[in-house]
């Protein structure tokens, strides 16, 4: 861990909880997610003011405001582009990004591949509820085929995106899944994701109590959940992870699908190296126009 | 002898005519002349038609000039494609490739009898001396040196420097081609002496660069530490210059996955406390509009450069236009004011860019620099700029008492609230695109929304009092007036001088601040105006309309507007002023001699 | 990683600290639930959750007093990071417009959950004093259940109607 990390135990989960009252419906899975984030941050121990928490638009994207970190509730689908600018501008910060399945895999679906290939050290948490809750229950990119919603009254004709397979295929170094069915497991997974030096993705199955289907509520999720460590999955095995990820939607595998055992250098670390190399003998900024002198 | 010469040269990309223009300008600059070079291309990546216009003068150059003094056509098909961009007149010497087979009395320029027409076996001379037709451009440079006295030694010095890395043979071959051009010129003297007066400032230090590089350099000087963007013609060189240098100053560049991510990363970097920017052209500006709204409501400093090209949509990617004013001022939904600045030349691109950062940082707002293809890609020789005379403004950061119960969007007398950034103890807050109260907490209260809109809009009011963002020349009480910005301003500056020389009582306003509209400054300017022109390269006359939206314009003020890629010439503006003057005189005549 | 509780090596001091933390977590969760109910215009449930928070706080305080009598200011070794929803109701238990009956049932489920926690832990405990404490806590959960059940019994009979049949549609944001 980097030297700027403070001693664990110095911060408690409640130090990351803000005074803002969530707008989320009581019973929403996102309450557990934010609780899991408080606990993960406390375990990592970075002070709140060194954490930048960026989100898009959607119910779940309200989450930064419920923490005491520097928050930025941006525009729909653009949490990742903004988060990467923050991390590149100040690599010392701990940067979290979060949003819903629509934010991450529909309107903002083009960005995730690029963050993965750049390997910027950001933890991206998607609160996946298979529905658009904020706009009252429309089809989402992870809604099951055949699902009826107000925009698919005769049943959806589309196959859902598989978020896990998607990020695994693009080569993310850390891919995990969590759910409010196991808060302790979620906090541990989030902590591991934050500690992973590189882009880390955590899909959280977070039920929508207002528009979610019965099978996707806590009880239904518990019935299909299975701990990856309990079934003996080796998180270093990317192909096995992809194999398991194919069961997204039928099974709820919890824990780490894939964790690169030898994390490559992150983009932000490489930037620092480049800055250090090139700063030698740089022209003072006041004399930058000397570059245009023709003799 | 001449003090000022305008060259226009065209050929196919393989003729190397643009690199000849570069060599000519560099040589002229080394000899102490002032100069401007603009380029214009067809849409092919390689081998399309290409042209350049080089203006060289003993005095500072205001624009790329009007009619050509010297036209060089390596083939007629390509030359003619540029139409009004390379206007030939009765004062023009036309030099063209003899191998085109066109007789000197039958050149395909309808309705014009040039001063002199000379067919030169340029390709043959190149082949004979350098062993390859590729050396045509060097022959042309020899012809120019021979006939017009520009760049004799300096041209070959520049070429040798460039080619020496490759081989000495190449240098020698070019020297022979050059000498052949000079010799041809000497043996075929022109009817009139068109040699240029030697410059008095030979040996003085000069800068030579284009608008895009100048913009990036100015941004670095202003302390910009982050660029997020996406390649788009004609703005890409800003990102390229930046990425060559910014690392040295602890900054970074992100070539993002798309235009939205480019500005998004820049918004993020600004939130993280760094001065940041993005650059684009029309299509990219359209895509970035939602993020511009976010930066406005989150009150984040950000500089957005829009190098305008012909629109809508892909439009004319390689040609200049001024049709993005509406988009710059009004794109993105909601009630918002976004300052828009425009440089008029490479030289003032420095000042405009530094000013854009200062305004962005001071007022915590996105600022748009409306550059255009001409300024972006034209090369100018400049006198050195004393950077120590420029003040750099940084955002107001909370300290001491501000950090006790910190309120990011605190209402203050000047509506500007201290802004913290991640990493700052005591400054944590929620930034958001959603309406918020002073602390940053989201709200949907109508009264808060009204107050916050007030804050965000009123904080920019002082900008409208900034007289230094307007250049007014000519008699302040003149009845005739011109208004122009961007690259068209330079044409109007020359038109003003020409009109004044012809005895017209006229003045010119060049706004560097386009938006918000500084109503009082315009009212004061228009007070004496009875007739005038707002000159712009926009079919819709966007500038004229924006002014009319904010002001009661003088009845005699008219719009002189047309689409991009159809440059204005100083002469036609003077002619238009004469026309206005005669209208004005007729109206007075009626008053003085009432009809019986 | 989040620390796990090692029941086998739990000392009496640790066990008391743990019990305090469990009550503390439950108290915070009930306060959070009360706030959620305030936020979503469900005042009766809010009132009940606030009552539960007070109860948990009171119980927590009693345990804390016992701990300080026995062990004074000795630095604890167990932390909140070891406690995950032992007696705190699951977030899933809350609903907008929930009736007092539903709120009480949620609390009852939490007491049942806490009871199960102590029952499950008993076989792993090595220290007799710790075992005694856990048995005591387990039995208290039974008493709490009885209290909540008594409260439930005081309510008028359930109409069988769902509040969801009467309330406004959710609002799009």
Coordinates of C-alpha atoms in Angstrom, one line a residue, chain B residues 100-530:
Chain B
X100 CA 0.1 22.8 -68.7
X101 CA 0.3 23.6 -72.4
X102 CA -1.9 26.7 -71.9
X103 CA -0.8 29.7 -74.0
X104 CA 0.0 32.9 -72.0
X105 CA -2.9 34.7 -73.7
X106 CA -5.4 31.9 -72.9
X107 CA -5.1 31.3 -69.2
X108 CA -8.5 30.2 -67.7
X109 CA -9.2 33.3 -65.6
X110 CA -12.4 34.7 -66.9
X111 CA -12.9 38.5 -67.0
X112 CA -9.5 39.5 -65.7
X113 CA -6.4 40.8 -67.5
X114 CA -3.5 40.3 -65.2
X115 CA -0.6 42.7 -65.1
X116 CA 1.7 40.1 -66.6
X117 CA 1.4 36.4 -67.4
X118 CA 4.5 34.2 -67.5
X119 CA 4.7 30.5 -68.3
X120 CA 7.7 28.9 -66.8
X121 CA 8.9 25.3 -67.5
X122 CA 9.0 24.7 -63.8
X123 CA 8.9 20.9 -63.9
X124 CA 11.4 20.7 -66.7
X125 CA 13.8 22.9 -64.9
X126 CA 13.4 20.8 -61.7
X127 CA 14.1 17.6 -63.6
X128 CA 17.1 19.1 -65.4
X129 CA 18.8 20.6 -62.4
X130 CA 17.7 18.4 -59.4
X131 CA 17.0 15.2 -61.4
X132 CA 13.4 15.1 -60.1
X133 CA 10.2 17.0 -60.8
X134 CA 9.6 17.0 -57.0
X135 CA 12.0 19.9 -56.8
X136 CA 9.4 22.1 -58.5
X137 CA 8.7 24.0 -55.3
X138 CA 12.4 24.9 -54.9
X139 CA 12.4 26.2 -58.5
X140 CA 9.4 28.4 -57.5
X141 CA 11.3 29.7 -54.5
X142 CA 14.2 30.6 -56.9
X143 CA 11.8 32.4 -59.2
X144 CA 10.4 34.4 -56.2
X145 CA 13.9 35.3 -55.0
X146 CA 14.9 36.4 -58.5
X147 CA 11.8 38.5 -59.3
X148 CA 10.8 39.8 -55.9
X149 CA 14.1 39.8 -54.0
X150 CA 12.8 37.9 -51.0
X151 CA 14.7 35.2 -49.3
X152 CA 17.6 34.6 -51.5
X153 CA 20.1 33.3 -49.1
X154 CA 17.7 32.7 -46.2
X155 CA 15.5 30.4 -48.2
X156 CA 18.4 28.1 -49.1
X157 CA 19.7 28.3 -45.6
X158 CA 16.4 27.1 -44.3
X159 CA 16.1 24.3 -46.9
X160 CA 19.7 23.2 -46.2
X161 CA 19.0 23.0 -42.5
X162 CA 15.9 20.9 -43.1
X163 CA 17.6 18.5 -45.6
X164 CA 21.1 18.3 -44.2
X165 CA 19.9 15.6 -41.9
X166 CA 19.0 13.5 -44.9
X167 CA 21.9 14.0 -47.4
X168 CA 24.3 16.5 -48.7
X169 CA 23.3 15.4 -52.2
X170 CA 19.8 16.5 -51.7
X171 CA 20.9 19.9 -50.5
X172 CA 23.0 20.3 -53.6
X173 CA 20.2 19.2 -55.9
X174 CA 17.9 21.8 -54.3
X175 CA 20.5 24.5 -54.6
X176 CA 20.7 23.8 -58.3
X177 CA 17.0 23.9 -58.7
X178 CA 16.8 27.2 -56.7
X179 CA 19.6 28.7 -58.8
X180 CA 17.8 27.8 -62.0
X181 CA 14.7 29.6 -60.8
X182 CA 16.8 32.7 -59.9
X183 CA 18.5 32.6 -63.3
X184 CA 15.2 32.3 -65.2
X185 CA 13.8 35.3 -63.3
X186 CA 16.9 37.4 -64.1
X187 CA 16.7 36.5 -67.8
X188 CA 13.0 37.3 -68.0
X189 CA 12.6 40.6 -66.1
X190 CA 9.1 41.8 -65.1
X191 CA 7.4 44.8 -66.7
X192 CA 7.3 46.6 -63.4
X193 CA 9.8 46.5 -60.5
X194 CA 8.2 44.4 -57.9
X195 CA 11.1 43.8 -55.6
X196 CA 10.5 44.3 -51.9
X197 CA 12.1 47.1 -50.0
X198 CA 14.8 45.7 -47.7
X199 CA 13.5 45.4 -44.2
X200 CA 15.0 47.8 -41.6
X201 CA 14.6 45.2 -38.8
X202 CA 16.8 42.6 -40.4
X203 CA 18.3 40.4 -37.6
X204 CA 15.7 41.4 -35.0
X205 CA 14.3 38.5 -33.0
X206 CA 10.9 37.4 -34.4
X207 CA 8.5 34.6 -33.5
X208 CA 6.9 32.5 -36.1
X209 CA 4.0 30.3 -35.3
X210 CA 0.3 29.6 -35.9
X211 CA -2.8 30.1 -33.9
X212 CA -3.2 26.6 -32.6
X213 CA 0.4 26.4 -31.3
X214 CA 0.1 29.9 -29.8
X215 CA -3.1 28.9 -28.0
X216 CA -1.5 25.8 -26.4
X217 CA 1.6 27.8 -25.5
X218 CA -0.5 30.5 -23.9
X219 CA -2.4 27.9 -22.0
X220 CA 0.8 26.5 -20.6
X221 CA 1.9 30.0 -19.7
X222 CA -1.4 30.6 -17.9
X223 CA -0.8 27.5 -15.8
X224 CA -3.0 25.0 -17.5
X225 CA -2.2 21.6 -16.3
X226 CA -4.6 19.3 -18.0
X227 CA -6.0 18.9 -21.5
X228 CA -8.7 16.4 -22.3
X229 CA -9.8 16.2 -25.9
X230 CA -10.4 14.3 -29.1
X231 CA -8.8 14.8 -32.5
X232 CA -10.8 17.1 -34.8
X233 CA -9.7 19.3 -37.6
X234 CA -8.8 22.1 -37.5
X235 CA -8.1 22.1 -33.7
X236 CA -6.0 19.0 -33.2
X237 CA -2.6 20.8 -33.1
X238 CA -3.5 22.4 -29.8
X239 CA -3.6 18.9 -28.2
X240 CA -0.5 17.9 -30.0
X241 CA 1.5 21.0 -28.9
X242 CA 0.2 20.5 -25.4
X243 CA 1.1 16.9 -25.1
X244 CA 4.6 17.7 -26.3
X245 CA 5.2 20.0 -23.4
X246 CA 2.7 19.8 -20.5
X247 CA 4.4 16.8 -18.8
X248 CA 7.4 19.0 -18.2
X249 CA 5.3 21.1 -15.9
X250 CA 3.7 18.3 -14.0
X251 CA 0.5 18.2 -16.1
X252 CA -1.2 15.6 -18.2
X253 CA -3.1 15.2 -21.5
X254 CA -5.8 12.7 -22.2
X255 CA -6.7 11.8 -25.7
X256 CA -10.1 10.6 -24.7
X257 CA -12.4 8.1 -26.3
X258 CA -14.8 10.8 -27.6
X259 CA -15.5 14.5 -27.4
X260 CA -17.7 14.1 -24.4
X261 CA -15.1 12.2 -22.4
X262 CA -12.5 14.8 -23.5
X263 CA -14.4 17.7 -21.9
X264 CA -15.5 15.4 -19.1
X265 CA -11.9 14.7 -18.1
X266 CA -11.2 18.4 -18.2
X267 CA -14.2 19.1 -16.0
X268 CA -12.9 16.4 -13.6
X269 CA -9.4 17.9 -13.6
X270 CA -10.8 21.3 -12.8
X271 CA -12.9 19.8 -9.9
X272 CA -9.6 18.3 -8.7
X273 CA -8.2 21.9 -8.5
X274 CA -6.2 22.1 -11.7
X275 CA -6.5 24.6 -14.5
X276 CA -7.8 22.6 -17.5
X277 CA -9.0 22.9 -21.0
X278 CA -10.3 21.2 -24.0
X279 CA -10.3 22.1 -27.7
X280 CA -12.5 21.1 -30.6
X281 CA -14.4 22.3 -33.7
X282 CA -18.1 22.7 -34.4
X283 CA -19.1 19.0 -34.3
X284 CA -17.3 18.5 -31.1
X285 CA -18.8 21.6 -29.6
X286 CA -22.2 20.2 -30.3
X287 CA -21.3 17.1 -28.4
X288 CA -19.8 18.9 -25.4
X289 CA -22.7 21.1 -24.7
X290 CA -24.2 19.1 -21.8
X291 CA -20.8 19.1 -20.1
X292 CA -20.6 22.9 -20.6
X293 CA -23.9 23.2 -18.7
X294 CA -22.5 21.0 -15.9
X295 CA -19.4 23.2 -15.6
X296 CA -21.6 26.3 -15.4
X297 CA -23.9 25.0 -12.6
X298 CA -21.1 23.3 -10.7
X299 CA -19.2 26.7 -11.1
X300 CA -16.0 25.0 -12.3
X301 CA -13.4 27.0 -14.3
X302 CA -12.8 25.5 -17.7
X303 CA -11.5 26.8 -21.0
X304 CA -13.0 25.4 -24.2
X305 CA -11.4 26.3 -27.5
X306 CA -13.7 26.0 -30.6
X307 CA -11.7 26.3 -33.8
X308 CA -14.5 27.1 -36.1
X309 CA -14.9 25.5 -39.5
X310 CA -17.7 25.5 -42.0
X311 CA -20.9 23.9 -40.6
X312 CA -23.5 22.5 -39.9
X313 CA -22.5 19.0 -39.3
X314 CA -19.2 18.0 -41.0
X315 CA -19.6 21.0 -43.2
X316 CA -16.3 22.3 -44.5
X317 CA -13.7 20.7 -42.2
X318 CA -10.7 22.5 -43.7
X319 CA -12.2 26.0 -44.3
X320 CA -12.8 28.9 -42.0
X321 CA -16.2 30.3 -40.9
X322 CA -17.7 32.3 -38.0
X323 CA -20.9 30.3 -37.7
X324 CA -20.5 28.9 -34.1
X325 CA -21.3 32.1 -32.2
X326 CA -24.9 30.9 -31.5
X327 CA -23.6 27.5 -30.4
X328 CA -20.9 29.1 -28.2
X329 CA -23.3 31.5 -26.5
X330 CA -26.4 29.5 -26.4
X331 CA -25.8 25.8 -26.7
X332 CA -26.6 23.7 -23.6
X333 CA -30.0 24.0 -22.1
X334 CA -31.0 26.2 -19.1
X335 CA -30.5 29.8 -18.2
X336 CA -26.8 30.3 -18.4
X337 CA -24.2 32.8 -19.5
X338 CA -20.9 31.5 -20.8
X339 CA -18.3 34.0 -21.6
X340 CA -17.1 33.8 -25.2
X341 CA -13.8 35.4 -26.3
X342 CA -12.3 35.6 -29.8
X343 CA -8.8 36.3 -30.9
X344 CA -8.2 38.1 -34.2
X345 CA -4.7 36.9 -35.0
X346 CA -2.0 34.6 -33.9
X347 CA -0.4 37.5 -32.0
X348 CA -3.5 38.2 -29.9
X349 CA -4.3 34.5 -29.5
X350 CA -1.7 34.6 -26.6
X351 CA -3.5 37.4 -24.8
X352 CA -7.0 36.0 -25.5
X353 CA -6.0 32.6 -24.2
X354 CA -4.4 33.9 -21.0
X355 CA -7.5 36.1 -20.6
X356 CA -9.8 33.1 -21.0
X357 CA -8.0 31.3 -18.2
X358 CA -8.1 34.4 -16.0
X359 CA -11.9 34.8 -16.5
X360 CA -12.5 31.1 -16.1
X361 CA -10.6 31.0 -12.8
X362 CA -11.8 34.2 -11.4
X363 CA -15.4 33.8 -12.2
X364 CA -15.5 29.9 -11.9
X365 CA -17.1 29.4 -15.2
X366 CA -16.5 27.7 -18.5
X367 CA -15.1 30.1 -21.1
X368 CA -15.2 29.6 -24.8
X369 CA -12.4 30.8 -27.1
X370 CA -13.9 31.1 -30.6
X371 CA -10.9 30.7 -32.8
X372 CA -11.3 29.9 -36.5
X373 CA -9.5 27.7 -39.1
X374 CA -7.7 30.7 -40.5
X375 CA -6.2 31.9 -37.3
X376 CA -5.6 28.4 -36.1
X377 CA -3.5 27.4 -39.1
X378 CA -2.1 30.6 -40.4
X379 CA 1.5 31.3 -39.6
X380 CA 2.5 34.8 -38.6
X381 CA 5.8 36.4 -37.9
X382 CA 5.5 38.3 -34.6
X383 CA 7.5 40.6 -32.5
X384 CA 8.5 38.9 -29.2
X385 CA 5.8 39.1 -26.5
X386 CA 6.8 40.3 -23.0
X387 CA 5.1 37.7 -20.9
X388 CA 6.0 39.5 -17.7
X389 CA 3.3 42.1 -18.5
X390 CA 0.6 39.5 -18.2
X391 CA -1.1 38.9 -14.9
X392 CA -2.2 35.4 -14.1
X393 CA -5.3 34.9 -12.0
X394 CA -5.9 31.8 -9.9
X395 CA -9.2 30.6 -8.4
X396 CA -10.2 31.9 -5.0
X397 CA -9.4 29.1 -2.6
X398 CA -11.0 28.9 0.9
X399 CA -8.7 29.5 3.9
X400 CA -9.0 30.1 7.6
X401 CA -12.6 31.1 8.5
X402 CA -13.9 29.9 5.1
X403 CA -13.1 26.4 6.1
X404 CA -15.2 26.6 9.3
X405 CA -18.5 25.2 8.3
X406 CA -17.4 25.5 4.6
X407 CA -20.1 26.4 2.1
X408 CA -19.0 25.8 -1.4
X409 CA -21.6 28.0 -3.0
X410 CA -21.8 30.6 -0.4
X411 CA -23.6 33.8 -1.4
X412 CA -21.1 36.7 -1.4
X413 CA -21.2 40.3 -2.4
X414 CA -19.6 39.6 -5.8
X415 CA -21.3 36.2 -6.1
X416 CA -18.0 34.4 -6.2
X417 CA -17.5 31.7 -3.6
X418 CA -14.2 30.3 -2.5
X419 CA -13.7 26.9 -4.2
X420 CA -12.0 24.0 -2.5
X421 CA -10.7 20.8 -4.2
X422 CA -10.3 17.2 -3.2
X423 CA -7.4 16.8 -0.8
X424 CA -8.2 20.0 1.0
X425 CA -9.0 19.3 4.6
X426 CA -12.3 21.0 5.7
X427 CA -13.4 21.7 2.2
X428 CA -15.4 18.6 1.3
X429 CA -18.6 19.3 -0.6
X430 CA -20.8 17.8 -3.2
X431 CA -20.5 19.3 -6.6
X432 CA -23.4 18.5 -8.8
X433 CA -25.4 19.2 -12.0
X434 CA -28.5 19.2 -9.9
X435 CA -29.6 22.6 -8.3
X436 CA -28.1 23.0 -4.9
X437 CA -28.1 25.1 -1.8
X438 CA -25.0 27.0 -0.6
X439 CA -23.5 23.9 1.0
X440 CA -23.9 21.9 -2.3
X441 CA -26.8 19.8 -1.0
X442 CA -29.3 19.1 -3.8
X443 CA -32.6 20.9 -3.8
X444 CA -35.6 21.3 -6.0
X445 CA -36.7 24.5 -4.4
X446 CA -37.9 27.2 -6.8
X447 CA -36.6 30.0 -4.6
X448 CA -33.2 28.5 -4.2
X449 CA -33.1 28.0 -8.0
X450 CA -33.9 31.6 -8.6
X451 CA -31.2 32.7 -6.2
X452 CA -28.6 30.4 -7.5
X453 CA -29.3 31.4 -11.1
X454 CA -29.0 35.0 -10.0
X455 CA -25.6 34.2 -8.5
X456 CA -24.3 32.4 -11.5
X457 CA -25.5 35.0 -13.9
X458 CA -24.8 38.2 -12.0
X459 CA -21.3 37.2 -11.1
X460 CA -20.4 37.7 -14.7
X461 CA -21.8 41.3 -14.9
X462 CA -18.4 43.0 -14.3
X463 CA -17.2 41.4 -17.5
X464 CA -19.4 43.7 -19.5
X465 CA -17.6 46.7 -18.0
X466 CA -14.3 45.5 -19.4
X467 CA -13.4 48.2 -22.0
X468 CA -10.0 46.5 -22.5
X469 CA -11.8 43.6 -24.2
X470 CA -12.8 45.9 -27.1
X471 CA -10.5 47.6 -29.6
X472 CA -11.9 50.8 -31.0
X473 CA -10.0 52.6 -33.7
X474 CA -10.7 55.6 -35.9
X475 CA -12.5 58.9 -35.1
X476 CA -14.7 58.2 -32.0
X477 CA -17.4 60.5 -33.5
X478 CA -17.3 59.1 -37.0
X479 CA -20.7 58.6 -38.7
X480 CA -19.5 55.4 -40.4
X481 CA -18.6 52.3 -38.6
X482 CA -17.4 48.7 -38.9
X483 CA -17.8 45.9 -36.4
X484 CA -15.9 42.7 -36.9
X485 CA -14.3 39.9 -34.8
X486 CA -12.0 36.9 -35.3
X487 CA -10.1 36.6 -38.5
X488 CA -12.4 39.0 -40.3
X489 CA -11.3 41.8 -37.9
X490 CA -7.9 41.9 -39.6
X491 CA -9.5 42.5 -43.0
X492 CA -11.5 45.3 -41.5
X493 CA -8.5 46.9 -39.8
X494 CA -6.9 47.2 -43.2
X495 CA -10.1 48.4 -44.8
X496 CA -10.3 51.1 -42.1
X497 CA -6.8 52.3 -43.0
X498 CA -7.6 52.3 -46.7
X499 CA -10.9 54.1 -46.2
X500 CA -9.3 56.7 -43.9
X501 CA -6.6 57.2 -46.6
X502 CA -9.4 57.9 -49.0
X503 CA -10.8 60.5 -46.6
X504 CA -13.8 58.5 -45.1
X505 CA -14.7 59.3 -41.6
X506 CA -15.0 55.8 -40.2
X507 CA -14.3 53.9 -37.0
X508 CA -13.9 50.2 -36.2
X509 CA -14.9 48.1 -33.2
X510 CA -13.3 44.8 -32.7
X511 CA -14.8 42.9 -29.7
X512 CA -12.6 40.3 -28.1
X513 CA -15.5 39.6 -25.7
X514 CA -18.4 38.4 -27.8
X515 CA -20.6 37.2 -24.9
X516 CA -22.1 38.4 -22.6
X517 CA -22.9 41.4 -24.9
X518 CA -21.4 44.5 -23.3
X519 CA -24.4 46.6 -24.0
X520 CA -23.1 49.9 -22.8
X521 CA -19.8 49.7 -24.7
X522 CA -21.8 49.1 -27.9
X523 CA -24.2 51.9 -27.1
X524 CA -21.4 54.3 -26.6
X525 CA -19.8 53.2 -29.8
X526 CA -23.0 53.4 -31.8
X527 CA -23.9 56.8 -30.5
X528 CA -22.3 58.7 -33.4
X529 CA -23.0 56.0 -36.0
X530 CA -25.4 56.7 -38.8

